[in-house]
Amino acid sequence: MIDKLLGQKKLLLSHLVGGGMLNDRVALLDTQTGEMQTVYTDPNKLTSIVSAAPGGETAIVARKESTTNPRVKLQRLDLMNGSLTPLIEQEDANTLIASVLVWSPARNKVAFTVVNSFEKGSQGVNKIVVLNIDTGRVSTVVEVANPALLARPLAWLSGNVLLVNNLGGEALDQVLYSIHIDGTGIQRILSLSGGRFLTVLP
């Protein structure tokens, strides 16, 4: 699976296994020479997320504890030398990731949604959080209890403001909000009726 274009010269490719749900290898493909260099391997084939900073030299990889345990450990991957740095080690709700990772404009933070349960029909809690890549610190932006639809970050509007959806527990339509990453300044922007938009471009 081709994931990101790095510096307009290299592509980040992740090799999918297990029915296309997990990864066991990440490689950089030089688009000029055709040379491919493996920068990450997972012999246990339990890597669930590979997300590269747009145009950058860093990626985040999330490795599951087991095929039956949805909790993951996040690590920062240096795409130039293949070194790994742990980001979240503790066993807490922050390891139950329920959305894609959305990189900040400065590429030093990622926003995503965590949940306390993946069980169908469970009355859970969604948290939109921000992970600081440099420090490994996770801060909660907003918590939505018993949401009808998953509240998730869609894009960064600036270095400290996120575009998110359905903070009011809306059930039928996708409703867009802006919110500062410290949880302040929530503003409802508009309602997108008749369906849901799944992707935005900054």
PDB file of N, CA, C and O in Angstrom, residues 99 113 126-128 144 147 149-153 165-167:
ATOM      1  N   SER A  99      -9.614   6.409  15.032  1.00  0.00           N
ATOM      2  CA  SER A  99      -9.650   7.258  13.834  1.00  0.00           C
ATOM      3  C   SER A  99      -8.268   7.305  13.204  1.00  0.00           C
ATOM      4  O   SER A  99      -7.296   6.800  13.772  1.00  0.00           O
ATOM      5  N   THR A 113      -8.786  10.137  17.540  1.00  0.00           N
ATOM      6  CA  THR A 113      -9.831   9.780  18.502  1.00  0.00           C
ATOM      7  C   THR A 113      -9.478   8.472  19.185  1.00  0.00           C
ATOM      8  O   THR A 113      -9.017   7.534  18.542  1.00  0.00           O
ATOM      9  N   ASN A 126     -15.876   8.809  23.554  1.00  0.00           N
ATOM     10  CA  ASN A 126     -14.891   9.209  22.561  1.00  0.00           C
ATOM     11  C   ASN A 126     -14.083  10.378  23.115  1.00  0.00           C
ATOM     12  O   ASN A 126     -14.645  11.312  23.676  1.00  0.00           O
ATOM     13  N   LYS A 127     -12.787  10.315  22.945  1.00  0.00           N
ATOM     14  CA  LYS A 127     -11.926  11.442  23.279  1.00  0.00           C
ATOM     15  C   LYS A 127     -11.127  11.820  22.035  1.00  0.00           C
ATOM     16  O   LYS A 127     -10.511  10.962  21.416  1.00  0.00           O
ATOM     17  N   ILE A 128     -11.161  13.093  21.685  1.00  0.00           N
ATOM     18  CA  ILE A 128     -10.240  13.595  20.680  1.00  0.00           C
ATOM     19  C   ILE A 128      -9.008  14.076  21.427  1.00  0.00           C
ATOM     20  O   ILE A 128      -9.105  14.890  22.347  1.00  0.00           O
ATOM     21  N   VAL A 144     -16.515  13.230  24.415  1.00  0.00           N
ATOM     22  CA  VAL A 144     -17.926  13.131  24.027  1.00  0.00           C
ATOM     23  C   VAL A 144     -18.459  11.813  24.561  1.00  0.00           C
ATOM     24  O   VAL A 144     -18.041  10.740  24.113  1.00  0.00           O
ATOM     25  N   PRO A 147     -21.654   9.052  22.218  1.00  0.00           N
ATOM     26  CA  PRO A 147     -21.983   9.720  20.948  1.00  0.00           C
ATOM     27  C   PRO A 147     -22.727   8.779  20.013  1.00  0.00           C
ATOM     28  O   PRO A 147     -22.521   7.565  20.024  1.00  0.00           O
ATOM     29  N   LEU A 149     -22.491   9.120  16.662  1.00  0.00           N
ATOM     30  CA  LEU A 149     -21.471   8.889  15.642  1.00  0.00           C
ATOM     31  C   LEU A 149     -20.111   9.223  16.228  1.00  0.00           C
ATOM     32  O   LEU A 149     -20.006  10.018  17.167  1.00  0.00           O
ATOM     33  N   LEU A 150     -19.077   8.624  15.666  1.00  0.00           N
ATOM     34  CA  LEU A 150     -17.736   8.841  16.167  1.00  0.00           C
ATOM     35  C   LEU A 150     -17.317  10.296  15.974  1.00  0.00           C
ATOM     36  O   LEU A 150     -17.330  10.816  14.862  1.00  0.00           O
ATOM     37  N   ALA A 151     -16.981  10.952  17.054  1.00  0.00           N
ATOM     38  CA  ALA A 151     -16.420  12.303  16.980  1.00  0.00           C
ATOM     39  C   ALA A 151     -14.937  12.169  16.673  1.00  0.00           C
ATOM     40  O   ALA A 151     -14.219  11.446  17.370  1.00  0.00           O
ATOM     41  N   ARG A 152     -14.469  12.846  15.626  1.00  0.00           N
ATOM     42  CA  ARG A 152     -13.082  12.664  15.216  1.00  0.00           C
ATOM     43  C   ARG A 152     -12.525  13.954  14.616  1.00  0.00           C
ATOM     44  O   ARG A 152     -13.266  14.772  14.080  1.00  0.00           O
ATOM     45  N   PRO A 153     -11.202  14.119  14.676  1.00  0.00           N
ATOM     46  CA  PRO A 153     -10.578  15.276  14.020  1.00  0.00           C
ATOM     47  C   PRO A 153     -10.522  15.037  12.518  1.00  0.00           C
ATOM     48  O   PRO A 153     -10.266  13.922  12.056  1.00  0.00           O
ATOM     49  N   ASN A 165     -15.758  16.815  14.014  1.00  0.00           N
ATOM     50  CA  ASN A 165     -17.167  16.593  13.698  1.00  0.00           C
ATOM     51  C   ASN A 165     -17.936  16.084  14.905  1.00  0.00           C
ATOM     52  O   ASN A 165     -17.385  15.459  15.810  1.00  0.00           O
ATOM     53  N   ASN A 166     -19.209  16.392  14.936  1.00  0.00           N
ATOM     54  CA  ASN A 166     -20.219  15.795  15.814  1.00  0.00           C
ATOM     55  C   ASN A 166     -19.875  15.834  17.296  1.00  0.00           C
ATOM     56  O   ASN A 166     -19.988  14.834  18.001  1.00  0.00           O
ATOM     57  N   LEU A 167     -19.509  17.010  17.777  1.00  0.00           N
ATOM     58  CA  LEU A 167     -19.245  17.165  19.206  1.00  0.00           C
ATOM     59  C   LEU A 167     -20.521  17.209  20.024  1.00  0.00           C
ATOM     60  O   LEU A 167     -20.494  16.996  21.231  1.00  0.00           O
TER      61      LEU A 167
END
